[in-house]
N, CA, C and O atoms as a DFTB+ gen file, in Angstrom:
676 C
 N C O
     1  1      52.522      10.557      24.961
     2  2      52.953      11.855      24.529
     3  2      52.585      12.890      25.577
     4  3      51.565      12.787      26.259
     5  1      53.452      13.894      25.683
     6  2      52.943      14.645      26.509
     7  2      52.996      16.245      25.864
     8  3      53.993      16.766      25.364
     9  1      51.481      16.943      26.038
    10  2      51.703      18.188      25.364
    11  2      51.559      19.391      26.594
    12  3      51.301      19.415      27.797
    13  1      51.865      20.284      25.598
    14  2      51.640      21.810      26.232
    15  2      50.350      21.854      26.611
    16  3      49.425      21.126      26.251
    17  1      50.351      22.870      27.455
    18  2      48.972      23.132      28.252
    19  2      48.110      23.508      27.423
    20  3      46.904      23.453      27.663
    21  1      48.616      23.953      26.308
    22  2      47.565      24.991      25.497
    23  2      47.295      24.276      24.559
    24  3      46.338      24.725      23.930
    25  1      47.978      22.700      23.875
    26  2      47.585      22.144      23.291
    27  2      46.953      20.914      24.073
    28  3      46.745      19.824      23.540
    29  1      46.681      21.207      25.361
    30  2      45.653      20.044      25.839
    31  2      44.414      20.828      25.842
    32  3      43.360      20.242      26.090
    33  1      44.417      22.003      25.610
    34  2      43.325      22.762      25.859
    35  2      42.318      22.925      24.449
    36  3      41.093      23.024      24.507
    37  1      43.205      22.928      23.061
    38  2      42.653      22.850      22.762
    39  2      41.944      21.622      22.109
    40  3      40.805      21.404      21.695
    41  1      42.687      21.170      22.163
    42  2      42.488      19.532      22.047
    43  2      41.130      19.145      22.754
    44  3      40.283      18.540      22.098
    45  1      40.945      19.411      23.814
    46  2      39.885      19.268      24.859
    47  2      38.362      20.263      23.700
    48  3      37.559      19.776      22.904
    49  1      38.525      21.416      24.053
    50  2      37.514      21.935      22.931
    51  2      37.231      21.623      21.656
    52  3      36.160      21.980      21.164
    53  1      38.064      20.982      21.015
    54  2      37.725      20.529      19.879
    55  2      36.908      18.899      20.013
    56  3      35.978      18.563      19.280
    57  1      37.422      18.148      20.966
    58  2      36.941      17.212      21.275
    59  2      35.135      17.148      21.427
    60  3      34.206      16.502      20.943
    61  1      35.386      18.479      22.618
    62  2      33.837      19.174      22.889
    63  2      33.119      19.444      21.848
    64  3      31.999      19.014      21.572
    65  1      33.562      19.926      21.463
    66  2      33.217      21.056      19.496
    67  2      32.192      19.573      18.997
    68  3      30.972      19.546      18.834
    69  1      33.379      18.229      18.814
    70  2      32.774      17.621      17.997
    71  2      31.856      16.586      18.392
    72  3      31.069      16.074      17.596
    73  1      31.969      16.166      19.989
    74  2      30.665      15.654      20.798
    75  2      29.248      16.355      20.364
    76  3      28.206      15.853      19.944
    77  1      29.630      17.748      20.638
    78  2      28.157      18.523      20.230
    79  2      27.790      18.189      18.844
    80  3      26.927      17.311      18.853
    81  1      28.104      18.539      17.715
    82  2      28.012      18.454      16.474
    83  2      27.523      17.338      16.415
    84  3      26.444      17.344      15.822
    85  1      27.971      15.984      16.914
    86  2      27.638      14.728      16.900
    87  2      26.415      14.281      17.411
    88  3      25.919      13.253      16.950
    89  1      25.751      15.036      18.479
    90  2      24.914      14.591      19.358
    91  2      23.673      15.300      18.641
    92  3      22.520      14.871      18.679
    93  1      24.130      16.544      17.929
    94  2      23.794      17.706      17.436
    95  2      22.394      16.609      15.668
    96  3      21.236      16.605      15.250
    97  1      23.783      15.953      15.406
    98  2      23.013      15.438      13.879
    99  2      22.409      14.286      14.404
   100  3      21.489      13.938      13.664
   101  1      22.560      13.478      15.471
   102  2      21.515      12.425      15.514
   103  2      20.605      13.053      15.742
   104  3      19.861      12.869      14.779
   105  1      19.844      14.132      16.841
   106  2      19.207      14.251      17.494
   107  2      18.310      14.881      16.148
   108  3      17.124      14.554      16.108
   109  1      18.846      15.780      15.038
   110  2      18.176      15.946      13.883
   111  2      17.927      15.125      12.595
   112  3      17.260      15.289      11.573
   113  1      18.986      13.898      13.224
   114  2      18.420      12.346      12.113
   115  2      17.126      12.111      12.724
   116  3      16.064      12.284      12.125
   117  1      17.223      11.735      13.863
   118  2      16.025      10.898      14.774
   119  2      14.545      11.939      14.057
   120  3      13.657      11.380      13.413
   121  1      14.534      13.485      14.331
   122  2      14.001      14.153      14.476
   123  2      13.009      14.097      13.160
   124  3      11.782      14.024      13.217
   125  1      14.051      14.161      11.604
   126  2      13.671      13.959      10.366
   127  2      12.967      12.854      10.336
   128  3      11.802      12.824       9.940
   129  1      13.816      11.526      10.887
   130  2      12.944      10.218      10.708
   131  2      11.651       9.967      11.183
   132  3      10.843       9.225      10.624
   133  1      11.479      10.527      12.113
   134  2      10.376      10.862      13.001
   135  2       9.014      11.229      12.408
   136  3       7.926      10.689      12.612
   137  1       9.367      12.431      11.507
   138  2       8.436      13.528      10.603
   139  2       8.678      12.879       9.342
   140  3       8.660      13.665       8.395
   141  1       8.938      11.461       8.999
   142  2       9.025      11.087       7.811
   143  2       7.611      10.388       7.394
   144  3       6.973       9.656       8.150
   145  1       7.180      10.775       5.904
   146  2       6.133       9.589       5.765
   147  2       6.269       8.704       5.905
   148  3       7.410       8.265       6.050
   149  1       4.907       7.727       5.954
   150  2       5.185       6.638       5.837
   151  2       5.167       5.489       4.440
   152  3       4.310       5.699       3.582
   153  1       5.953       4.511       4.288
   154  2       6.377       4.292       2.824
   155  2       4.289       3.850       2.774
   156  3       3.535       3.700       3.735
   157  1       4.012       3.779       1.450
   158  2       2.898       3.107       1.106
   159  2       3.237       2.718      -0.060
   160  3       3.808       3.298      -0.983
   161  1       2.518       0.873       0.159
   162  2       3.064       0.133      -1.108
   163  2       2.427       0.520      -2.491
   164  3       1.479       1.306      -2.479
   165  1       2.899       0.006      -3.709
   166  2       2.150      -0.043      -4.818
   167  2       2.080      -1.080      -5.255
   168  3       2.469      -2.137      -4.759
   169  1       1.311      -0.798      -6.751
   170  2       0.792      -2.528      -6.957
   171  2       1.069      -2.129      -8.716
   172  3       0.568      -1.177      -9.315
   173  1       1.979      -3.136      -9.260
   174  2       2.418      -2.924     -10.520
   175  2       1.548      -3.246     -11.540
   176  3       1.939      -4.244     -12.145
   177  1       0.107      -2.598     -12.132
   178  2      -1.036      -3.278     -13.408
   179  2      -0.299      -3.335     -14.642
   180  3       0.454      -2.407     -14.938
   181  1      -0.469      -4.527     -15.532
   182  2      -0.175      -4.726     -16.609
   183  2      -1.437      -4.857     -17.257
   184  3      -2.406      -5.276     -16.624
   185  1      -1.546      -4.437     -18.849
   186  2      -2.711      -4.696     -19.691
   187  2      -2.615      -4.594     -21.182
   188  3      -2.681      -3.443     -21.614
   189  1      -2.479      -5.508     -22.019
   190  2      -2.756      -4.497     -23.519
   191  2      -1.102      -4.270     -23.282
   192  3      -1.271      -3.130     -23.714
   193  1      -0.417      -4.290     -23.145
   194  2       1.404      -3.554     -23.561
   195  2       2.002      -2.191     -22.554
   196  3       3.106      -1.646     -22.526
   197  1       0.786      -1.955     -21.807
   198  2       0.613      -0.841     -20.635
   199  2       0.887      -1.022     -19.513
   200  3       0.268      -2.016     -19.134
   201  1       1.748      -0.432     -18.395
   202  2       1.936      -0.947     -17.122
   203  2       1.962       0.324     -16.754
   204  3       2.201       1.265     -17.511
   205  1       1.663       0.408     -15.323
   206  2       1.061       1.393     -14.413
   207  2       1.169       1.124     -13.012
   208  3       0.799       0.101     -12.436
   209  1       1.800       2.305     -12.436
   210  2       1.993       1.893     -10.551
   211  2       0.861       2.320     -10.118
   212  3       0.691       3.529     -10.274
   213  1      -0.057       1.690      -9.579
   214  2      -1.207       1.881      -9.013
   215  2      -0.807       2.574      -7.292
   216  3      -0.113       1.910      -6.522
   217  1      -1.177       3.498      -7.027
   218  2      -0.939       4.089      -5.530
   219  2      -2.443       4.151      -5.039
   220  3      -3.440       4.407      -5.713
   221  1      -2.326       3.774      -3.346
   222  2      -3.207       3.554      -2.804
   223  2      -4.744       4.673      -2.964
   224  3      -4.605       5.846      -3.310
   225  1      -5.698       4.260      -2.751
   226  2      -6.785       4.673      -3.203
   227  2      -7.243       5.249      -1.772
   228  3      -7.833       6.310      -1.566
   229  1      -6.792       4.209      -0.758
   230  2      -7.422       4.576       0.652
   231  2      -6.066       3.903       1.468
   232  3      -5.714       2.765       1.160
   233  1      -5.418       4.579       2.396
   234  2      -4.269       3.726       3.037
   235  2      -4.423       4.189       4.349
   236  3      -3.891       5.285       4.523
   237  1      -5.136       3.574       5.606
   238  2      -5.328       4.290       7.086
   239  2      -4.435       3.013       7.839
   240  3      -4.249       1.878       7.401
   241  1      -4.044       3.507       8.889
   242  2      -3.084       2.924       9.627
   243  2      -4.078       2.009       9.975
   244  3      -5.244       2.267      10.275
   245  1      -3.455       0.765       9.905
   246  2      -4.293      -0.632      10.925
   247  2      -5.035      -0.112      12.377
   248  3      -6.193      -0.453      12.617
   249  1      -4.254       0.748      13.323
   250  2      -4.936       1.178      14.612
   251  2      -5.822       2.123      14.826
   252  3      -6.506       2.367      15.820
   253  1      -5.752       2.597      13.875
   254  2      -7.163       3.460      12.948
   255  2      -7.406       3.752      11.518
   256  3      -7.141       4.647      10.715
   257  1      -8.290       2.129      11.551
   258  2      -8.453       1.903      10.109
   259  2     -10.012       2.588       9.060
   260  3     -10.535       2.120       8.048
   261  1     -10.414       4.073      10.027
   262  2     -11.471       4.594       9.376
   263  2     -11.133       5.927       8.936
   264  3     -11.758       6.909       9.338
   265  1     -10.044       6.008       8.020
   266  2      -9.712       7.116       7.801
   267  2     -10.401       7.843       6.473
   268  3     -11.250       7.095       5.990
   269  1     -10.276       9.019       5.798
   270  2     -11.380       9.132       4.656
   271  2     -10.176       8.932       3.066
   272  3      -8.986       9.241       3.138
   273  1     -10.666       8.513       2.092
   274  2      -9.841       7.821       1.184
   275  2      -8.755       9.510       0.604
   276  3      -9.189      10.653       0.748
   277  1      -7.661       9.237       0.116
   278  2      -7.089      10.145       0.131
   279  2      -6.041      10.052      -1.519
   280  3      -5.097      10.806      -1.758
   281  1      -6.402       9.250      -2.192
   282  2      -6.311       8.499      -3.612
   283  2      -6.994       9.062      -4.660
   284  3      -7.559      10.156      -4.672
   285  1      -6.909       8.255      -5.535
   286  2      -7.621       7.920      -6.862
   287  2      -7.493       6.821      -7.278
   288  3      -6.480       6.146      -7.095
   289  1      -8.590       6.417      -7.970
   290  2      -8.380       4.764      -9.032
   291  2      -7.370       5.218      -9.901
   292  3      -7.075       6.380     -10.182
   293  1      -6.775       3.945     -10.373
   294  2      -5.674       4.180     -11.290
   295  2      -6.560       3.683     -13.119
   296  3      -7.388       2.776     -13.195
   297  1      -6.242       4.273     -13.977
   298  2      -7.063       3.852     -15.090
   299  2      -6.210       2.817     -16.257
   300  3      -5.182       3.314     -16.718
   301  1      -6.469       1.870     -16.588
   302  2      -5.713       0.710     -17.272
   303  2      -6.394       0.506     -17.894
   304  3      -7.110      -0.149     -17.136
   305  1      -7.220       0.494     -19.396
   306  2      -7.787       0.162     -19.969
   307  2      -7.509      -1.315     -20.728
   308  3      -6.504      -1.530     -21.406
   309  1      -8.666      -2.369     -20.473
   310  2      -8.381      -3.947     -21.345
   311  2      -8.897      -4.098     -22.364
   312  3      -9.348      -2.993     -22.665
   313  1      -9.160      -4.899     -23.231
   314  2      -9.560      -5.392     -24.618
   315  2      -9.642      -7.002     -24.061
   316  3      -9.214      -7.514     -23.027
   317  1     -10.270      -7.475     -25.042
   318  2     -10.306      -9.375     -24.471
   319  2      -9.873     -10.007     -25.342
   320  3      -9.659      -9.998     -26.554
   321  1      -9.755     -10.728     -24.235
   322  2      -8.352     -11.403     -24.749
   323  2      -7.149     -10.913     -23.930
   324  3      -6.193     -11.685     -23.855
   325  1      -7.074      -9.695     -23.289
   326  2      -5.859      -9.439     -23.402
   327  2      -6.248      -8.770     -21.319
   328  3      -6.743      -7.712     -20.933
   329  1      -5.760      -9.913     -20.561
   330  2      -5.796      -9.678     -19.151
   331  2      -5.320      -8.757     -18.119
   332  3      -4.170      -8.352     -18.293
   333  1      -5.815      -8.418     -17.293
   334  2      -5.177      -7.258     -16.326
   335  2      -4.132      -8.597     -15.389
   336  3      -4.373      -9.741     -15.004
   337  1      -3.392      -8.034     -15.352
   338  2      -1.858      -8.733     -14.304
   339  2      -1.752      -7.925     -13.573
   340  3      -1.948      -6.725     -13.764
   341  1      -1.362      -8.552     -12.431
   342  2      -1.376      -7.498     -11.198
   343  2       0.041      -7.991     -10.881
   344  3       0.630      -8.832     -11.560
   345  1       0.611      -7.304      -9.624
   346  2       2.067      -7.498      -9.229
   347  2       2.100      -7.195      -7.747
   348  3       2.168      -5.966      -7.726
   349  1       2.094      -7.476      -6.924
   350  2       1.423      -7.653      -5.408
   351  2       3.104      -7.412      -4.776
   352  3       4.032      -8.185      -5.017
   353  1       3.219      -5.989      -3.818
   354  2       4.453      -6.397      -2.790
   355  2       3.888      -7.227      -1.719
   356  3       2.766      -7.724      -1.615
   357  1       4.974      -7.272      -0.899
   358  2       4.913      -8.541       0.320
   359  2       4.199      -7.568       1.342
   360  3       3.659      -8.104       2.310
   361  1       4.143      -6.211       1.230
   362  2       3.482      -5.472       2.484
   363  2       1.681      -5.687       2.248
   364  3       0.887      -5.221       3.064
   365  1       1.297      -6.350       1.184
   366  2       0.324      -6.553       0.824
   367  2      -0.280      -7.755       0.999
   368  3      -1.380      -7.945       1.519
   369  1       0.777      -8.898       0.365
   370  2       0.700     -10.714       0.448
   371  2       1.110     -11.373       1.728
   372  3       0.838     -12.525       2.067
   373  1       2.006     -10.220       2.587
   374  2       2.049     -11.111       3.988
   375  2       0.920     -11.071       4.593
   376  3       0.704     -11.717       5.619
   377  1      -0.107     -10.152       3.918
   378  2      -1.281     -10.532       5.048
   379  2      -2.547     -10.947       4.044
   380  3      -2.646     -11.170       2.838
   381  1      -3.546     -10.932       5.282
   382  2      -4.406     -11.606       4.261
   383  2      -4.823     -10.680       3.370
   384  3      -4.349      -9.563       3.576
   385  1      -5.733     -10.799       2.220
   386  2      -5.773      -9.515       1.290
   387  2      -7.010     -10.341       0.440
   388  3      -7.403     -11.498       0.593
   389  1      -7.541      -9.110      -0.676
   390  2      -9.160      -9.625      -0.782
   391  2      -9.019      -8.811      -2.445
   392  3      -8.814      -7.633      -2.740
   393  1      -9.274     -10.258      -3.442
   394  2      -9.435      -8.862      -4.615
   395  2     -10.922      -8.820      -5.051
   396  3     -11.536      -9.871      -4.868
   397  1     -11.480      -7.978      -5.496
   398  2     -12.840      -7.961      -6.016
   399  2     -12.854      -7.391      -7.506
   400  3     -12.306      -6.335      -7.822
   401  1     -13.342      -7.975      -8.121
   402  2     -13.701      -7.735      -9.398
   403  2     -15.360      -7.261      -9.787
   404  3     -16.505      -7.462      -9.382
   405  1     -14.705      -6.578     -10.744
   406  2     -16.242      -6.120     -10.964
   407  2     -16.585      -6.096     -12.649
   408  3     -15.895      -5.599     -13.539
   409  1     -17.646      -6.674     -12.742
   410  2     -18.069      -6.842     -14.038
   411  2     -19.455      -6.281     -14.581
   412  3     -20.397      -6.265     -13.788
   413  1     -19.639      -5.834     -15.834
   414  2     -20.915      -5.819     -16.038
   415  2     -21.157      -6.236     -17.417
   416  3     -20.365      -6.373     -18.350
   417  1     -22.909      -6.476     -17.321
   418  2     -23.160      -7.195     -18.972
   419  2     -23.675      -6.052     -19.970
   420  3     -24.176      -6.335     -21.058
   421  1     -23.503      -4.667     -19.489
   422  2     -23.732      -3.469     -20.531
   423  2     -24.805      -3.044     -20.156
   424  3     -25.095      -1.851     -20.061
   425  1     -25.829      -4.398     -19.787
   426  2     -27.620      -3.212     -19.321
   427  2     -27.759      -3.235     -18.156
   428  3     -28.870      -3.488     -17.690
   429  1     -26.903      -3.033     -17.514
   430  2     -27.124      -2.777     -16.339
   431  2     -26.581      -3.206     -14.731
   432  3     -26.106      -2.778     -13.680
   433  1     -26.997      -4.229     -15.361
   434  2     -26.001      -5.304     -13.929
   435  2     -24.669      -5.272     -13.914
   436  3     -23.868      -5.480     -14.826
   437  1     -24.524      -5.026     -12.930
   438  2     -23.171      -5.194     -12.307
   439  2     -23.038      -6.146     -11.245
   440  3     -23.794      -6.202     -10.274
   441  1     -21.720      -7.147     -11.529
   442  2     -21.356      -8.421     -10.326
   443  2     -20.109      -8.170      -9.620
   444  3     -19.146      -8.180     -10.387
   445  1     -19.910      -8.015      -8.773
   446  2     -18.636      -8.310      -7.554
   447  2     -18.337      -9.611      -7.396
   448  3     -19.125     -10.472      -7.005
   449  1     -17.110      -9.782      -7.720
   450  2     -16.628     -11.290      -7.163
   451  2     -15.271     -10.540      -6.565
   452  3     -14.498      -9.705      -7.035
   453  1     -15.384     -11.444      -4.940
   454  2     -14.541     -11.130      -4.434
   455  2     -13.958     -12.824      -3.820
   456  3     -14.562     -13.882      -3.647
   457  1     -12.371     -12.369      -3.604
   458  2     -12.169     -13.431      -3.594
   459  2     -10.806     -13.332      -2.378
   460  3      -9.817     -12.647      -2.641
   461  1     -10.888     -13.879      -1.437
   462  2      -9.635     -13.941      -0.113
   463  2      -8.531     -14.797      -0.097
   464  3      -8.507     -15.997       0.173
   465  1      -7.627     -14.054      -0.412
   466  2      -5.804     -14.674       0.005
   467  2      -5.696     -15.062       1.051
   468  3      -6.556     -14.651       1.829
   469  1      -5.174     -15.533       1.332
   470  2      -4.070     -15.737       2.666
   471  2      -2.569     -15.646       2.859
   472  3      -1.775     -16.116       2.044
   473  1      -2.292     -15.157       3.729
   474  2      -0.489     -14.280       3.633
   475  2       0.134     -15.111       3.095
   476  3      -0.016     -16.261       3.507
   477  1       1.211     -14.824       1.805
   478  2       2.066     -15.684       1.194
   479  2       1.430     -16.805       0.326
   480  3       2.093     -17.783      -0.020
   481  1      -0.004     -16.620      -0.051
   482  2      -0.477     -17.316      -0.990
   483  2      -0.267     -17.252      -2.206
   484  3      -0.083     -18.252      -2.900
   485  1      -0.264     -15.898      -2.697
   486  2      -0.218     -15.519      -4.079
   487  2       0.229     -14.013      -4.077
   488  3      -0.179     -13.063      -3.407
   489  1       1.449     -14.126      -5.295
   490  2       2.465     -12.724      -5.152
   491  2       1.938     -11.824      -6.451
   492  3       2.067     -10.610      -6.607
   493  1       1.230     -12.904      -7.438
   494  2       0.545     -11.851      -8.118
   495  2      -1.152     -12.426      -8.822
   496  3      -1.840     -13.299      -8.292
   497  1      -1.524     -11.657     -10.116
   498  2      -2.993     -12.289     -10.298
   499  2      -3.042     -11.719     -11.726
   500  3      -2.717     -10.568     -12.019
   501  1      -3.466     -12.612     -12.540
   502  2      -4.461     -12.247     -13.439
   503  2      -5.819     -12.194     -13.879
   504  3      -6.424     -13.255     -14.029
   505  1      -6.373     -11.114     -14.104
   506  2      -8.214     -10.732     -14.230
   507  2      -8.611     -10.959     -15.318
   508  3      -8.114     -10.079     -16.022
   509  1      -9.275     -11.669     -15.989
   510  2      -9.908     -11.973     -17.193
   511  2     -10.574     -10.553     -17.432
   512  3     -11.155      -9.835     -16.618
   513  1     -10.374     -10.392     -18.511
   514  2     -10.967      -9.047     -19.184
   515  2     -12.706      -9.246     -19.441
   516  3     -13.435      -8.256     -19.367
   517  1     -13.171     -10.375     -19.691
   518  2     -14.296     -11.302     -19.201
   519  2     -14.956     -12.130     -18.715
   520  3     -14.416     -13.230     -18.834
   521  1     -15.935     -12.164     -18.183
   522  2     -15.788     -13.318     -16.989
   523  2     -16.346     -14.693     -17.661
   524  3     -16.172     -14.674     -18.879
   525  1     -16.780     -15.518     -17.330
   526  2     -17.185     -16.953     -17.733
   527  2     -18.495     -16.328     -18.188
   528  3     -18.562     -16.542     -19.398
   529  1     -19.622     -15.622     -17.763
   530  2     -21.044     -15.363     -18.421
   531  2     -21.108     -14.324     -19.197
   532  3     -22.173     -13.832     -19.569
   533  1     -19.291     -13.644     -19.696
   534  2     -19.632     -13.056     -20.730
   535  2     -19.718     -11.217     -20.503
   536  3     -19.910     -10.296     -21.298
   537  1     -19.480     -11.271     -19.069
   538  2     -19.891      -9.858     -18.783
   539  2     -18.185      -9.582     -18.489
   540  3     -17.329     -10.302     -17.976
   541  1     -18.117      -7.776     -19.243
   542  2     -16.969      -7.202     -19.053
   543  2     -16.717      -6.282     -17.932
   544  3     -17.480      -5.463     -17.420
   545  1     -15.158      -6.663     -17.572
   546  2     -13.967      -6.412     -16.563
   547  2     -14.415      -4.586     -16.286
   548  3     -14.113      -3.846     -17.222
   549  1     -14.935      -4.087     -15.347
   550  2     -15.405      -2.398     -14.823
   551  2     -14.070      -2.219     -14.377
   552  3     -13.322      -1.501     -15.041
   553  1     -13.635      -2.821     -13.254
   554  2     -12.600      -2.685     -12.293
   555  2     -11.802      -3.522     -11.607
   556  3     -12.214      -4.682     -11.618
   557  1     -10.725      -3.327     -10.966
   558  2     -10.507      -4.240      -9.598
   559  2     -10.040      -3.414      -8.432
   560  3      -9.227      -2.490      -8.461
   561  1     -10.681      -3.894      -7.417
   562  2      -9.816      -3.883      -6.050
   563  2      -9.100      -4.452      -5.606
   564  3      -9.149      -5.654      -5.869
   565  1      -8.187      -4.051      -4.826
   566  2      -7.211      -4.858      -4.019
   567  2      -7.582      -4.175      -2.708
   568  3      -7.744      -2.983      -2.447
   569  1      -7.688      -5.501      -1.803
   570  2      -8.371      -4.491      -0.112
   571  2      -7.715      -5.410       0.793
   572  3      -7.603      -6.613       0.557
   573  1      -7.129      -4.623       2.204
   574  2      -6.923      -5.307       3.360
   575  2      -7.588      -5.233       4.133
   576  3      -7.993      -4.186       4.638
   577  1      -7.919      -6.496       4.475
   578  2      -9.228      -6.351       5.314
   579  2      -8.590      -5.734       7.162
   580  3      -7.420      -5.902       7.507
   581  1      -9.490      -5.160       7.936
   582  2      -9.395      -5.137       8.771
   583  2     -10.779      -5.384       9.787
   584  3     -11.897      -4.967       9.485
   585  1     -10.500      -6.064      10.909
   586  2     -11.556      -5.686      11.881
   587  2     -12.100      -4.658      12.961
   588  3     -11.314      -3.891      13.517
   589  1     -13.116      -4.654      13.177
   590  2     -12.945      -3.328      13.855
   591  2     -14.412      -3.936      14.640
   592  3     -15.074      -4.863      14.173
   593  1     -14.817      -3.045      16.190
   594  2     -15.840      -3.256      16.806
   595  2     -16.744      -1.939      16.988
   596  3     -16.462      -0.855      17.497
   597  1     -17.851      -2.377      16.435
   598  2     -18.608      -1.005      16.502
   599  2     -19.004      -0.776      18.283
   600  3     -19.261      -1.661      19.098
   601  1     -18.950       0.489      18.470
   602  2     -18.955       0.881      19.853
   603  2     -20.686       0.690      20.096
   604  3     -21.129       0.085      21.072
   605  1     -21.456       1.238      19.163
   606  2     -22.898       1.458      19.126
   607  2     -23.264      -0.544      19.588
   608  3     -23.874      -0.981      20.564
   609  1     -22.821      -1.063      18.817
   610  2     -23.547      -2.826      19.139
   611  2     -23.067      -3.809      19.107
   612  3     -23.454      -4.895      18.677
   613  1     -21.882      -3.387      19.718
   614  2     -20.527      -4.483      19.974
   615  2     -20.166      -5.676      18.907
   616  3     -19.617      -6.770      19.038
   617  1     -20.690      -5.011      17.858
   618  2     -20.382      -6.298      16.709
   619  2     -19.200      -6.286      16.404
   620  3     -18.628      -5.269      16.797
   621  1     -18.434      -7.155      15.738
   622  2     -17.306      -6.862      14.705
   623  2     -18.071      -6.890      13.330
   624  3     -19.178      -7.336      13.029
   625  1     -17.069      -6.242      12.588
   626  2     -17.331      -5.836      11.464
   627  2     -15.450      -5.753      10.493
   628  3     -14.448      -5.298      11.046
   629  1     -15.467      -6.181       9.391
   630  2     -14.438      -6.215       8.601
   631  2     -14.464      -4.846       7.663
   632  3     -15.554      -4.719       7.106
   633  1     -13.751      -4.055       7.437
   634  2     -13.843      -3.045       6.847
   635  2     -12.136      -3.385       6.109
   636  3     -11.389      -4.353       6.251
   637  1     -11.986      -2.044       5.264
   638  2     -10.741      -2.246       4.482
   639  2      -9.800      -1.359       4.963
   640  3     -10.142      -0.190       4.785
   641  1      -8.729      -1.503       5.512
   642  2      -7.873      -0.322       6.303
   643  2      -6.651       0.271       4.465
   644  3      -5.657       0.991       4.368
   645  1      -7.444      -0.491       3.441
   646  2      -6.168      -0.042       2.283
   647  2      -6.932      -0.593       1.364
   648  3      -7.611      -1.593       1.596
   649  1      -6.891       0.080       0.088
   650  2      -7.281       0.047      -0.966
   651  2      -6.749       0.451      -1.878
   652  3      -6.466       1.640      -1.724
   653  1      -6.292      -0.155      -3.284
   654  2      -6.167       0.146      -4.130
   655  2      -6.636      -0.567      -5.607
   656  3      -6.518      -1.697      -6.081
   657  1      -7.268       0.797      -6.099
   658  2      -8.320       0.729      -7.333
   659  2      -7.760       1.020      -8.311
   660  3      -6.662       1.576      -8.326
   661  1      -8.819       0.497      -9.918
   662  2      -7.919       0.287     -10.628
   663  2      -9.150       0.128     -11.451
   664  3      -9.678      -0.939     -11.136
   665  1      -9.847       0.767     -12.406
   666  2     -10.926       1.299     -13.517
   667  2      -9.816       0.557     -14.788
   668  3      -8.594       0.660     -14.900
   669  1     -10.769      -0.156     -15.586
   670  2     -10.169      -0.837     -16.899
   671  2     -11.179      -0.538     -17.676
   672  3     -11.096      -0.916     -18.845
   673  1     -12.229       0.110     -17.302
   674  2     -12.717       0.459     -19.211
   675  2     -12.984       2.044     -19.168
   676  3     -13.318       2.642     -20.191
């Protein structure tokens, strides 16, 4: 086809018009995506007829995993007999991951049992509302472990770069 001068002209600017515009919204996609949070998983508690999205308690990036906790425990109250279920995403079970339970026998003592996954071991869990000696369900954690080297005495040391808590009585 062949056009008029004035319709190659504008043809040409509009062309321009819409290069810019174009170059215009990636450069403010990229820009948004950029300044976007980052997703943080949850962990689905069941108890008693109650379910609850538990959101992280402590969530620091793996490459600096000493950040200060920026959460809350989530509260699920149990009865016995009647178990905490947990519901684990894969941003959690692909790696290794650590739950701890916590129990006490009323006067006083309190026990931690903690216990280590390995990625793709287990997608979810159930917590006895009591344990085998009788002492009742305080809490659980869910923690990713991370390592880290103390600068002061070159040790390693495992700390938790993510946490999420979860109070049942």
């Amino acid at each position: 086809m062949n056009f008029a001068p004035k319709t190659k002209k504008l043809l040409a600017i509009g062309t321009a018009g819409l290069l810019v515009i174009g170059v215009a919204s990636v450069a403010v996609l990229a820009l948004l995506i950029s300044d976007a949070p980052t997703h943080r998983p949850t962990i689905t508690a069941f108890a008693d007829g109650t379910t609850v999205t538990v959101e992280p308690y402590l969530y620091c990036p793996v490459e600096a995993p000493l950040c200060d906790p920026d959460g809350a425990s989530a509260n699920l109250p149990v009865r016995a007999g009647r178990p905490l279920q947990l519901s684990l995403p894969s941003e959690i079970t692909s790696a290794p991951w650590i739950v701890a339970a916590v129990y006490s026998d009323g006067g006083g003592t309190v026990v931690e049992t903690d216990t280590l996954y390995l990625p793709d071991q287990k997608l979810g869990l159930t917590v006895p509302p009591v344990d085998e000696d009788g002492r009742k369900l305080l809490g659980v954690e869910i923690r990713l472990p991370s390592g880290v080297i103390s600068t002061e005495t070159a040790q390693e040391e495992i700390i938790s770069h993510a946490i999420w808590s979860i109070a049942t009585s």
